[in-house]
Short mmCIF file of C-alpha atoms and ligand atoms in Angstrom, two decimals:
data_model
loop_
_atom_site.label_atom_id
_atom_site.label_comp_id
_atom_site.label_asym_id
_atom_site.label_seq_id
_atom_site.Cartn_x
_atom_site.Cartn_y
_atom_site.Cartn_z
CA ALA A 1 -17.11 189.72 28.11
CA PRO A 2 -18.90 189.18 24.92
CA PRO A 3 -22.10 187.53 25.16
CA ALA A 4 -22.01 183.96 25.11
CA LYS A 5 -22.10 181.76 22.14
CA THR A 6 -24.26 178.53 21.76
CA ILE A 7 -22.67 175.65 20.22
CA ARG A 8 -24.38 172.87 18.44
CA LEU A 9 -22.53 169.29 19.87
CA ALA A 10 -22.52 168.33 15.84
CA GLU A 11 -20.27 170.99 15.53
CA VAL A 12 -17.66 170.38 18.94
CA ARG A 13 -17.80 166.57 17.06
CA LYS A 14 -16.15 168.01 13.89
CA HIS A 15 -13.55 169.89 16.15
CA GLY A 16 -11.82 166.07 16.78
CA ALA A 17 -8.21 164.50 16.90
CA ASN A 18 -7.94 164.72 13.25
CA ALA A 19 -9.40 168.40 13.01
CA THR A 20 -7.05 171.19 13.17
CA ARG A 21 -8.62 172.94 15.78
CA ARG A 22 -9.76 170.93 18.88
CA TRP A 23 -12.70 171.35 21.11
CA VAL A 24 -13.67 170.09 24.30
CA VAL A 25 -16.42 170.15 25.97
CA LYS A 26 -16.83 169.97 29.84
CA SER A 27 -19.65 170.16 31.85
CA THR A 28 -22.01 172.48 29.29
CA LYS A 29 -19.14 174.69 28.15
CA VAL A 30 -17.25 174.01 24.94
CA TYR A 31 -13.10 174.61 24.88
CA ASP A 32 -11.01 175.45 21.97
CA ILE A 33 -7.70 173.62 23.41
CA THR A 34 -5.58 173.18 20.28
CA ASP A 35 -3.22 175.38 21.49
CA TRP A 36 -2.62 174.19 24.89
CA ILE A 37 -2.67 170.38 23.99
CA PRO A 38 1.26 170.44 23.60
CA ASN A 39 1.83 170.93 27.38
CA HIS A 40 -0.31 168.73 28.45
CA PRO A 41 1.45 166.47 31.68
CA GLY A 42 -0.61 163.26 30.17
CA GLY A 43 0.31 163.46 26.83
CA GLU A 44 -1.03 162.28 23.82
CA VAL A 45 -3.57 160.70 25.84
CA ILE A 46 -5.97 163.73 25.32
CA LEU A 47 -6.86 163.33 21.74
CA ARG A 48 -8.90 160.43 22.89
CA ALA A 49 -11.12 163.42 25.16
CA VAL A 50 -11.26 166.59 22.17
CA GLY A 51 -14.31 166.25 20.06
CA GLY A 52 -16.39 165.11 23.25
CA VAL A 53 -16.98 166.15 26.67
CA ILE A 54 -13.88 165.51 28.82
CA ASP A 55 -16.05 164.80 32.16
CA PRO A 56 -15.64 161.11 32.34
CA TYR A 57 -11.73 161.51 31.95
CA TRP A 58 -11.42 163.32 34.63
CA GLU A 59 -13.22 161.50 36.59
CA ILE A 60 -10.95 158.94 36.07
CA PHE A 61 -7.62 161.31 35.98
CA THR A 62 -8.39 162.75 39.55
CA ILE A 63 -5.43 165.05 38.79
CA HIS A 64 -7.65 167.51 37.04
CA ASN A 65 -9.88 168.29 39.82
CA LYS A 66 -8.69 171.43 41.19
CA LYS A 67 -8.34 175.08 40.79
CA ASP A 68 -5.21 175.81 38.58
CA VAL A 69 -6.28 172.72 35.97
CA TYR A 70 -10.01 174.77 35.97
CA ASP A 71 -8.18 178.17 35.83
CA ILE A 72 -6.30 176.64 32.35
CA LEU A 73 -9.20 175.64 30.84
CA GLU A 74 -11.30 178.75 31.23
CA GLN A 75 -8.72 180.76 29.14
CA TYR A 76 -9.75 178.40 25.78
CA TYR A 77 -13.85 179.04 26.49
CA VAL A 78 -15.06 179.69 23.01
CA GLY A 79 -19.13 179.35 24.06
CA ASP A 80 -22.11 177.56 25.66
CA LEU A 81 -23.38 174.32 24.51
CA ASP A 82 -26.75 174.82 22.64
CA PRO A 83 -29.65 173.69 25.37
CA ARG A 84 -30.63 171.85 22.38
CA ASP A 85 -28.05 168.76 23.17
CA LEU A 86 -28.88 168.91 26.22
CA VAL A 87 -31.14 165.97 28.23
CA ASP A 88 -31.44 167.38 32.43
CA GLY A 89 -28.88 169.87 32.20
CA ARG A 90 -25.88 167.69 31.08
CA VAL A 91 -24.81 165.39 27.57
CA PRO A 92 -26.13 161.92 27.46
CA SER A 93 -23.70 159.82 28.38
CA ASP A 94 -24.06 156.74 26.21
CA ASP A 95 -22.12 159.50 23.57
CA ILE A 96 -18.99 158.33 25.58
CA GLU A 97 -16.86 155.62 24.63
CA ASP A 98 -16.54 153.12 27.03
CA PRO A 99 -12.11 152.63 27.39
CA PHE A 100 -12.85 149.49 29.68
CA LYS A 101 -14.29 147.24 27.63
CA ASN A 102 -11.47 145.28 26.14
CA ASP A 103 -10.06 144.43 30.05
CA PRO A 104 -10.03 141.14 30.37
CA ALA A 105 -11.63 138.69 32.64
CA ARG A 106 -10.06 137.94 35.48
CA HIS A 107 -9.29 134.99 38.31
CA PRO A 108 -12.27 134.82 41.06
CA ASP A 109 -10.12 134.31 43.71
CA LEU A 110 -8.37 138.21 43.37
CA ILE A 111 -9.81 139.92 45.59
CA VAL A 112 -11.13 143.52 44.14
CA HIS A 113 -10.95 147.13 45.62
CA SER A 114 -12.33 148.48 42.20
CA ASP A 115 -13.32 147.51 38.74
CA ARG A 116 -12.97 150.22 36.55
CA PRO A 117 -9.50 150.63 36.45
CA PHE A 118 -10.03 147.29 37.58
CA ASN A 119 -7.75 147.00 40.92
CA ALA A 120 -7.68 143.35 42.74
CA GLU A 121 -5.16 142.30 45.50
CA THR A 122 -3.98 138.41 45.96
CA ALA A 123 -6.08 136.49 48.67
CA PRO A 124 -3.84 135.41 51.70
CA GLU A 125 -3.93 131.89 50.34
CA ASP A 126 -1.71 132.96 47.19
CA LEU A 127 0.46 134.20 48.61
CA LYS A 128 1.93 131.25 50.29
CA SER A 129 3.70 129.89 47.87
CA TYR A 130 7.48 131.76 46.74
CA ILE A 131 6.41 132.02 43.01
CA THR A 132 2.82 133.48 42.51
CA PRO A 133 1.20 132.34 39.82
CA ASN A 134 -0.26 135.14 36.55
CA SER A 135 -3.47 134.63 37.62
CA ASN A 136 -3.36 135.23 40.92
CA PHE A 137 -1.02 137.55 40.60
CA TYR A 138 -2.55 141.17 42.53
CA ILE A 139 -3.19 143.99 39.28
CA ARG A 140 -3.25 147.98 39.47
CA HIS A 141 -4.36 149.37 37.29
CA HIS A 142 -5.01 153.12 36.56
CA LEU A 143 -6.51 153.59 33.20
CA TRP A 144 -7.69 150.53 30.76
CA VAL A 145 -5.72 147.76 29.76
CA PRO A 146 -4.56 148.55 26.13
CA SER A 147 -5.86 146.12 23.43
CA LEU A 148 -2.25 145.89 21.59
CA SER A 149 -0.65 143.50 19.20
CA GLN A 150 2.67 141.63 19.24
CA ASP A 151 3.44 141.59 15.53
CA ASP A 152 3.18 145.79 15.04
CA TYR A 153 4.49 146.56 18.42
CA LYS A 154 7.87 148.64 18.73
CA VAL A 155 9.04 150.57 21.63
CA GLN A 156 10.54 153.67 21.09
CA ILE A 157 13.36 155.13 22.71
CA GLU A 158 14.04 158.68 22.74
CA LEU A 159 17.84 159.57 23.42
CA PRO A 160 19.40 163.06 24.42
CA ASP A 161 19.73 164.68 21.56
CA GLY A 162 16.29 163.52 20.42
CA GLU A 163 17.05 161.23 17.92
CA GLU A 164 14.43 158.09 18.15
CA VAL A 165 15.47 154.77 17.59
CA GLU A 166 12.36 152.03 18.27
CA TYR A 167 13.01 147.66 18.49
CA SER A 168 9.75 145.44 17.96
CA ILE A 169 9.18 142.29 19.86
CA LYS A 170 11.06 140.59 17.32
CA ASP A 171 14.42 143.04 17.59
CA LEU A 172 14.44 142.37 21.26
CA LYS A 173 14.60 139.05 21.32
CA SER A 174 16.71 138.16 18.54
CA LYS A 175 19.58 141.11 18.94
CA PHE A 176 19.99 141.28 23.04
CA ARG A 177 21.12 138.44 25.45
CA SER A 178 17.60 137.51 27.80
CA THR A 179 17.65 137.58 31.03
CA LYS A 180 15.51 136.50 34.81
CA VAL A 181 14.99 137.60 37.51
CA THR A 182 13.06 136.67 40.33
CA CYS A 183 11.24 139.96 41.61
CA THR A 184 8.84 140.89 43.76
CA LEU A 185 6.53 143.64 43.16
CA GLN A 186 5.08 145.78 45.74
CA CYS A 187 2.62 148.40 45.17
CA SER A 188 3.16 152.12 47.62
CA GLY A 189 -0.28 151.60 48.57
CA ASN A 190 0.73 147.88 50.19
CA ARG A 191 -1.47 147.58 53.21
CA ARG A 192 -2.41 150.80 54.21
CA GLN A 193 -5.85 149.68 55.19
CA HIS A 194 -4.05 149.02 58.54
CA MET A 195 -2.62 152.20 58.77
CA ASN A 196 -6.32 153.62 57.93
CA ASP A 197 -7.68 150.84 61.24
CA GLU A 198 -4.92 151.92 62.98
CA ALA A 199 -4.03 155.54 62.60
CA ARG A 200 -6.28 158.05 60.64
CA SER A 201 -8.03 157.92 57.30
CA THR A 202 -6.09 158.15 54.02
CA SER A 203 -6.63 158.61 50.90
CA GLY A 204 -6.11 155.55 48.15
CA LEU A 205 -7.56 152.45 47.60
CA PRO A 206 -7.52 150.53 51.18
CA TRP A 207 -5.45 147.48 49.92
CA GLU A 208 -4.85 144.58 52.22
CA ILE A 209 -1.52 142.26 52.23
CA GLY A 210 -1.91 141.15 48.87
CA ALA A 211 -0.57 144.20 46.74
CA ILE A 212 2.40 142.36 46.60
CA SER A 213 3.33 139.26 44.24
CA ASN A 214 6.52 137.54 43.15
CA ALA A 215 6.96 136.40 39.60
CA VAL A 216 9.73 134.88 37.31
CA TRP A 217 10.14 137.40 34.82
CA THR A 218 12.21 137.30 31.24
CA GLY A 219 13.54 140.07 28.86
CA VAL A 220 16.70 142.20 28.20
CA ARG A 221 18.55 144.33 29.76
CA LEU A 222 17.54 148.65 29.17
CA ARG A 223 21.01 148.95 29.48
CA ASP A 224 21.94 146.96 26.49
CA VAL A 225 19.17 148.11 24.67
CA LEU A 226 19.87 151.99 25.00
CA ALA A 227 23.96 151.20 24.31
CA ASP A 228 22.82 149.51 20.92
CA ALA A 229 20.11 152.62 20.36
CA GLY A 230 23.52 154.69 20.25
CA PHE A 231 23.83 155.85 24.11
CA ASP A 232 26.95 156.04 25.65
CA ILE A 233 26.12 154.37 28.98
CA ASP A 234 30.17 155.60 30.01
CA THR A 235 30.38 158.61 28.83
CA PHE A 236 27.07 160.55 28.81
CA ASP A 237 26.78 164.29 30.18
CA GLU A 238 25.79 163.56 33.06
CA ASN A 239 23.96 167.37 33.32
CA GLU A 240 22.09 166.09 30.02
CA THR A 241 20.86 162.54 30.97
CA LYS A 242 19.35 162.07 34.72
CA HIS A 243 16.58 159.93 34.89
CA VAL A 244 15.02 157.84 32.12
CA GLN A 245 11.04 158.15 31.66
CA PHE A 246 8.76 155.08 30.82
CA GLN A 247 5.13 156.23 29.23
CA GLY A 248 2.80 153.39 28.63
CA ALA A 249 0.09 153.02 25.64
CA GLU A 250 -2.54 154.36 27.86
CA ALA A 251 -1.13 157.25 29.40
CA TYR A 252 0.25 156.30 32.64
CA GLY A 253 4.34 157.18 33.44
CA ALA A 254 7.09 156.74 35.76
CA SER A 255 11.18 157.62 35.83
CA ILE A 256 13.93 156.20 37.89
CA PRO A 257 17.23 157.58 38.15
CA ILE A 258 19.87 157.20 34.89
CA ASP A 259 22.26 155.23 37.88
CA LYS A 260 19.64 152.60 38.16
CA ALA A 261 18.67 152.02 34.61
CA LEU A 262 22.76 151.52 33.84
CA GLY A 263 23.92 149.78 37.32
CA LYS A 264 25.26 146.32 35.92
CA ARG A 265 24.08 144.98 38.92
CA GLU A 266 20.05 146.88 39.36
CA ASP A 267 18.60 144.02 36.76
CA VAL A 268 16.16 146.74 35.14
CA LEU A 269 14.69 145.12 32.47
CA LEU A 270 12.69 145.26 29.64
CA VAL A 271 10.79 142.15 30.33
CA TYR A 272 7.98 139.95 28.10
CA GLU A 273 7.58 136.73 29.79
CA MET A 274 6.16 136.45 33.34
CA ASN A 275 6.89 132.91 34.77
CA GLY A 276 7.80 131.24 31.56
CA GLU A 277 4.72 132.29 30.04
CA PRO A 278 3.98 135.90 27.75
CA LEU A 279 2.90 138.91 29.81
CA PRO A 280 -0.75 138.75 30.32
CA ARG A 281 -2.43 141.23 29.33
CA ASP A 282 -3.00 143.07 32.84
CA HIS A 283 1.05 142.89 33.03
CA GLY A 284 1.70 145.03 30.42
CA PHE A 285 1.62 142.48 27.36
CA PRO A 286 3.83 142.89 25.21
CA LEU A 287 6.25 144.41 26.89
CA ARG A 288 6.85 146.30 30.51
CA ALA A 289 9.88 147.61 31.99
CA LEU A 290 11.21 145.72 35.25
CA VAL A 291 12.56 147.61 37.95
CA PRO A 292 13.71 146.01 40.75
CA GLY A 293 14.10 147.17 44.35
CA HIS A 294 11.95 150.29 43.15
CA VAL A 295 8.48 150.68 44.15
CA ALA A 296 5.80 148.80 41.35
CA ALA A 297 4.66 152.51 40.16
CA ARG A 298 8.29 152.76 38.72
CA SER A 299 7.12 148.93 36.28
CA VAL A 300 5.84 150.24 33.59
CA LYS A 301 3.21 147.88 31.77
CA TRP A 302 2.65 148.17 27.84
CA LEU A 303 6.07 149.97 27.22
CA LYS A 304 5.48 151.96 24.56
CA ARG A 305 8.32 154.99 24.80
CA ILE A 306 11.34 155.43 26.55
CA THR A 307 13.04 158.66 26.76
CA LEU A 308 16.31 160.09 28.48
CA SER A 309 16.05 163.16 29.60
CA ASP A 310 17.33 165.45 32.66
CA GLU A 311 14.35 165.89 34.14
CA GLU A 312 11.85 163.22 35.79
CA SER A 313 8.69 161.74 34.12
CA GLN A 314 6.11 165.09 34.46
CA SER A 315 3.57 162.86 34.96
CA GLN A 316 1.25 162.73 38.42
CA TRP A 317 2.35 159.52 38.82
CA GLN A 318 5.87 160.99 39.41
CA GLN A 319 4.83 164.45 40.86
CA ARG A 320 2.24 163.82 42.88
CA ASP A 321 0.87 160.45 43.69
CA TYR A 322 3.69 158.28 45.29
CA LYS A 323 5.19 160.15 48.24
CA CYS A 324 5.30 160.34 51.95
CA PHE A 325 4.89 163.31 53.46
CA GLY A 326 4.76 164.19 57.65
CA PRO A 327 2.02 162.90 59.47
CA ASN A 328 0.68 166.41 60.20
CA GLN A 329 0.57 167.57 56.60
CA GLY A 330 -2.20 167.69 54.59
CA GLY A 331 -4.34 167.21 51.20
CA GLN A 332 -4.84 170.83 50.37
CA ASP A 333 -1.99 172.62 50.93
CA VAL A 334 0.96 170.67 50.78
CA ASP A 335 3.77 171.66 48.31
CA TRP A 336 4.09 168.09 46.10
CA SER A 337 7.42 169.46 44.60
CA SER A 338 9.04 169.04 48.23
CA ALA A 339 9.13 165.66 48.90
CA PRO A 340 10.85 163.09 46.72
CA ALA A 341 9.27 160.52 44.28
CA ILE A 342 9.46 157.04 46.07
CA GLN A 343 11.56 154.63 44.88
CA GLU A 344 13.41 151.87 46.70
CA MET A 345 11.10 151.00 49.67
CA PRO A 346 11.59 150.34 53.07
CA VAL A 347 11.84 147.01 54.79
CA GLN A 348 7.70 145.10 55.36
CA SER A 349 6.32 141.86 56.41
CA ALA A 350 3.31 140.65 56.90
CA ILE A 351 1.58 137.04 58.45
CA THR A 352 -0.72 135.33 56.05
CA SER A 353 -1.93 132.56 57.57
CA LEU A 354 -1.71 131.45 61.31
CA ARG A 355 -3.58 127.84 61.74
CA ASN A 356 -3.37 125.76 64.88
CA ALA A 357 -1.70 122.55 63.83
CA SER A 358 -2.74 119.56 65.84
CA PRO A 359 -0.29 116.71 65.56
CA ARG A 360 -3.70 114.86 63.76
CA SER A 361 -2.29 114.92 60.05
CA ALA A 362 0.90 113.69 58.89
CA GLU A 363 2.33 116.98 57.38
CA ASP A 364 1.34 118.54 60.79
CA GLN A 365 3.19 116.31 62.85
CA LYS A 366 6.45 116.59 60.07
CA LEU A 367 5.84 119.97 60.88
CA LEU A 368 5.54 119.55 64.57
CA ARG A 369 9.15 117.71 64.60
CA VAL A 370 10.73 119.43 62.32
CA TYR A 371 10.90 122.07 64.93
CA GLY A 372 10.57 119.04 67.97
CA MET A 373 7.57 120.11 69.20
CA GLU A 374 5.32 117.41 70.99
CA GLU A 375 2.44 119.24 72.32
CA ASP A 376 -0.16 120.49 70.03
CA ALA A 377 0.99 124.36 68.26
CA VAL A 378 0.29 127.20 65.66
CA GLU A 379 1.77 127.89 62.35
CA VAL A 380 2.22 131.23 61.40
CA GLU A 381 3.31 131.63 57.79
CA GLY A 382 4.76 134.90 56.21
CA TYR A 383 6.68 137.45 53.78
CA ALA A 384 9.40 139.48 54.29
CA PHE A 385 10.41 142.42 51.99
CA ALA A 386 12.64 145.19 51.47
CA GLY A 387 13.33 147.33 48.75
CA GLY A 388 16.80 148.57 46.90
CA GLY A 389 17.27 144.93 46.61
CA ARG A 390 18.51 144.53 50.60
CA ARG A 391 18.22 140.99 51.45
CA ILE A 392 16.04 139.96 54.71
CA VAL A 393 18.87 138.98 57.47
CA ARG A 394 15.77 138.44 60.58
CA VAL A 395 12.27 137.70 61.05
CA ASP A 396 11.11 138.42 64.27
CA ILE A 397 7.74 137.27 65.62
CA SER A 398 6.00 137.43 68.92
CA PRO A 399 3.12 135.15 70.01
CA ASP A 400 1.94 137.56 72.94
CA ASP A 401 1.50 141.13 71.45
CA GLY A 402 5.19 142.18 71.88
CA ARG A 403 6.29 140.62 75.59
CA THR A 404 8.13 137.64 73.86
CA TRP A 405 10.05 137.51 70.20
CA HIS A 406 11.36 134.23 68.72
CA GLN A 407 13.03 133.91 64.79
CA ALA A 408 11.23 132.32 62.56
CA GLU A 409 12.70 129.87 60.19
CA LEU A 410 13.70 131.67 56.37
CA LEU A 411 12.47 129.67 53.77
CA PRO A 412 15.97 128.43 51.61
CA ASP A 413 13.51 130.03 47.92
CA GLU A 414 15.81 130.25 45.10
CA ALA A 415 15.82 133.93 43.23
CA HIS A 416 17.46 134.24 40.21
CA GLY A 417 19.61 138.02 40.18
CA SER A 418 22.26 139.63 41.08
CA LYS A 419 20.55 141.09 44.62
CA SER A 420 17.44 140.25 47.29
CA TRP A 421 14.91 141.14 44.65
CA ALA A 422 12.67 138.78 45.88
CA TRP A 423 10.33 137.88 48.75
CA THR A 424 11.65 135.85 51.72
CA ARG A 425 8.79 133.45 52.95
CA TRP A 426 8.76 132.69 56.30
CA ARG A 427 7.58 130.22 59.22
CA TRP A 428 7.38 129.23 62.14
CA LEU A 429 5.61 127.09 65.34
CA VAL A 430 5.16 127.86 69.21
CA PRO A 431 3.29 125.78 71.90
CA LYS A 432 -0.60 126.32 71.53
CA ARG A 433 0.44 127.41 75.49
CA LEU A 434 2.43 130.15 74.97
CA ALA A 435 -0.19 131.95 72.43
CA GLY A 436 -1.57 134.95 73.42
CA ARG A 437 -4.34 137.52 71.87
CA GLN A 438 -2.28 138.65 69.37
CA PHE A 439 0.07 137.66 66.74
CA VAL A 440 2.99 139.89 65.38
CA VAL A 441 5.57 139.80 62.74
CA LYS A 442 8.18 142.30 62.12
CA ALA A 443 11.86 141.74 59.79
CA VAL A 444 14.84 143.06 59.89
CA ASP A 445 16.88 143.97 56.26
CA GLU A 446 20.51 143.72 55.50
CA GLY A 447 21.11 147.50 56.67
CA TYR A 448 19.42 146.85 59.68
CA ASN A 449 16.60 148.59 58.80
CA VAL A 450 13.41 147.82 61.01
CA GLN A 451 9.76 148.11 60.92
CA PRO A 452 8.11 151.06 62.86
CA GLU A 453 6.09 149.84 66.11
CA SER A 454 3.08 151.31 65.44
CA TYR A 455 1.45 153.91 62.52
CA GLU A 456 0.93 157.14 63.81
CA PRO A 457 4.67 158.33 63.36
CA HIS A 458 4.70 156.94 59.60
CA TYR A 459 1.08 158.38 58.75
CA ASN A 460 1.27 160.13 55.57
CA PHE A 461 -1.93 160.80 54.43
CA ARG A 462 -1.84 159.25 50.77
CA GLY A 463 -0.94 155.92 52.75
CA ASN A 464 2.08 155.12 51.16
CA LEU A 465 4.57 152.74 51.87
CA THR A 466 2.58 151.50 55.44
CA SER A 467 4.89 148.91 57.18
CA GLY A 468 3.85 149.25 60.68
CA TRP A 469 4.42 146.28 62.65
CA HIS A 470 1.92 143.33 61.56
CA ARG A 471 -0.96 141.81 64.31
CA VAL A 472 -2.88 139.52 63.51
CA PRO A 473 -5.20 137.89 66.98
CA TYR A 474 -5.80 134.69 67.80
CA THR A 475 -8.48 132.92 69.10
CA LYS A 476 -7.45 129.85 71.13
CA GLY A 477 -10.35 127.62 69.71
CA ARG A 478 -9.50 127.75 66.25
N1 MTE B 501 1.71 150.70 34.45
C1 MTE B 501 0.84 151.60 33.20
N2 MTE B 501 1.39 151.38 32.00
N3 MTE B 501 -0.09 151.53 33.85
C2 MTE B 501 -0.49 151.46 35.32
O1 MTE B 501 -1.78 152.14 35.77
N4 MTE B 501 0.78 150.83 37.68
C3 MTE B 501 1.41 151.32 38.15
C4 MTE B 501 2.46 149.70 37.82
N5 MTE B 501 2.86 149.80 35.69
C5 MTE B 501 0.80 151.00 35.89
C6 MTE B 501 1.65 150.29 35.14
C7 MTE B 501 1.38 150.59 39.38
S1 MTE B 501 0.77 151.77 41.03
C8 MTE B 501 2.12 148.73 39.98
S2 MTE B 501 1.52 148.71 41.75
C9 MTE B 501 2.52 148.09 39.41
O2 MTE B 501 2.19 148.86 37.64
C10 MTE B 501 1.58 147.46 39.43
O3 MTE B 501 1.89 145.73 38.75
P1 MTE B 501 0.72 144.28 38.04
O4 MTE B 501 -1.01 145.07 38.05
O5 MTE B 501 1.29 143.99 37.27
O6 MTE B 501 0.66 144.20 39.75
MO1 MO B 502 1.12 151.15 42.68
#
């Protein structure tokens, strides 16, 4: 090999996004990645890093931490960084722009799992209202929150023949009929902590029961927009167009099957309002995709680009993170391409509150009368939810760890939408004398799908789609 050339950091800085040759520093080595940029699976976001150090980005985009990515990078090696630019063997990190510095302020009641990127779940108390207030809706970001202005915002649509059409928010609002859909979003990691606790440890954020929330969303139908853009929604070539890819303004991307996007009763929307207010920045301002019945990872926020394609999104969030493998399969050697990306979700339920209803307060007395009860009782409340728009038909609840079962009352909340896209709230009262050490809930959807009793049988190393029976300990005295 030729002797390594040393390169000053100032020289690297000249090879940024506006240069013809674009360089990056990884650790203390310099690479000219110009020829590889068009192949970057994460798209153009890589231009943020060129002309500087990529290590902090790779800490965020953890998909890079594997051998084949290092091997690709090595092919573009051009030299070592000059030692005069290093402090303690590293490039001083204050040279790097903080992508999180414009993130918005958040409600103090959210339960925070990580700050950068920001991830927080809805507190149990706030899971009890049918519609989750915007400020308490769970937040799941893989990256930072882009700062976008509604006035010059445009979403681009790329048709199968490569033609592009774009729409401003104003265009969307004036050209198409607006539609409201009541839709629950659930992260594929909701209740992952229960799998950690009751089976084995998984990788991912340790969500409890609050990576789920419900809102009324307003927007326009994606099928209407695609038709207007010139896509023949009835007689398109089914080999040419199989997926609709969504690209967010930061770098996040995901896709859904074309049939979901075009189905008249599938209610896939481009959304600009949440609970009657403009979308909050944390939830995708000014525009997000809403894919009811599918895992929330497909409802791409800060939606910049929609591509009709014969292939799925090539992002890590379509190709890797949101997949399930068998209980025996581990992280090192799985063939990611062998499992399908999660789209619809299984049936789910959780207890959001368990409390003694002593007939002292007027409210409790009313409650007890509804159930024809004259003695002290325990009140249990919670949610049940299924993917694919499948209705919840029954919620079974046990006051004694599954020895005896009863049916909870399903609350008659009103939803907008063609199918059951929103969760069902339920409640139940049981005389205190029947209460054992642990309460258990499980739900049934209209396909008669049920939740697994324990966690090991559906253990998967990423901890996705955890839906084992939810158990909550009970102490008589409380
Ligand atoms: N869209 C973009 N652009 N960036 C993201 O990080 N996260 C996805 C999805 N859409 C994400 C995104 C995931 S994994 C989830 S669970 C939902 O957004 C969370 O939506 P919320 O933050 O509005 O609750
Ligand atoms: Mo998610």
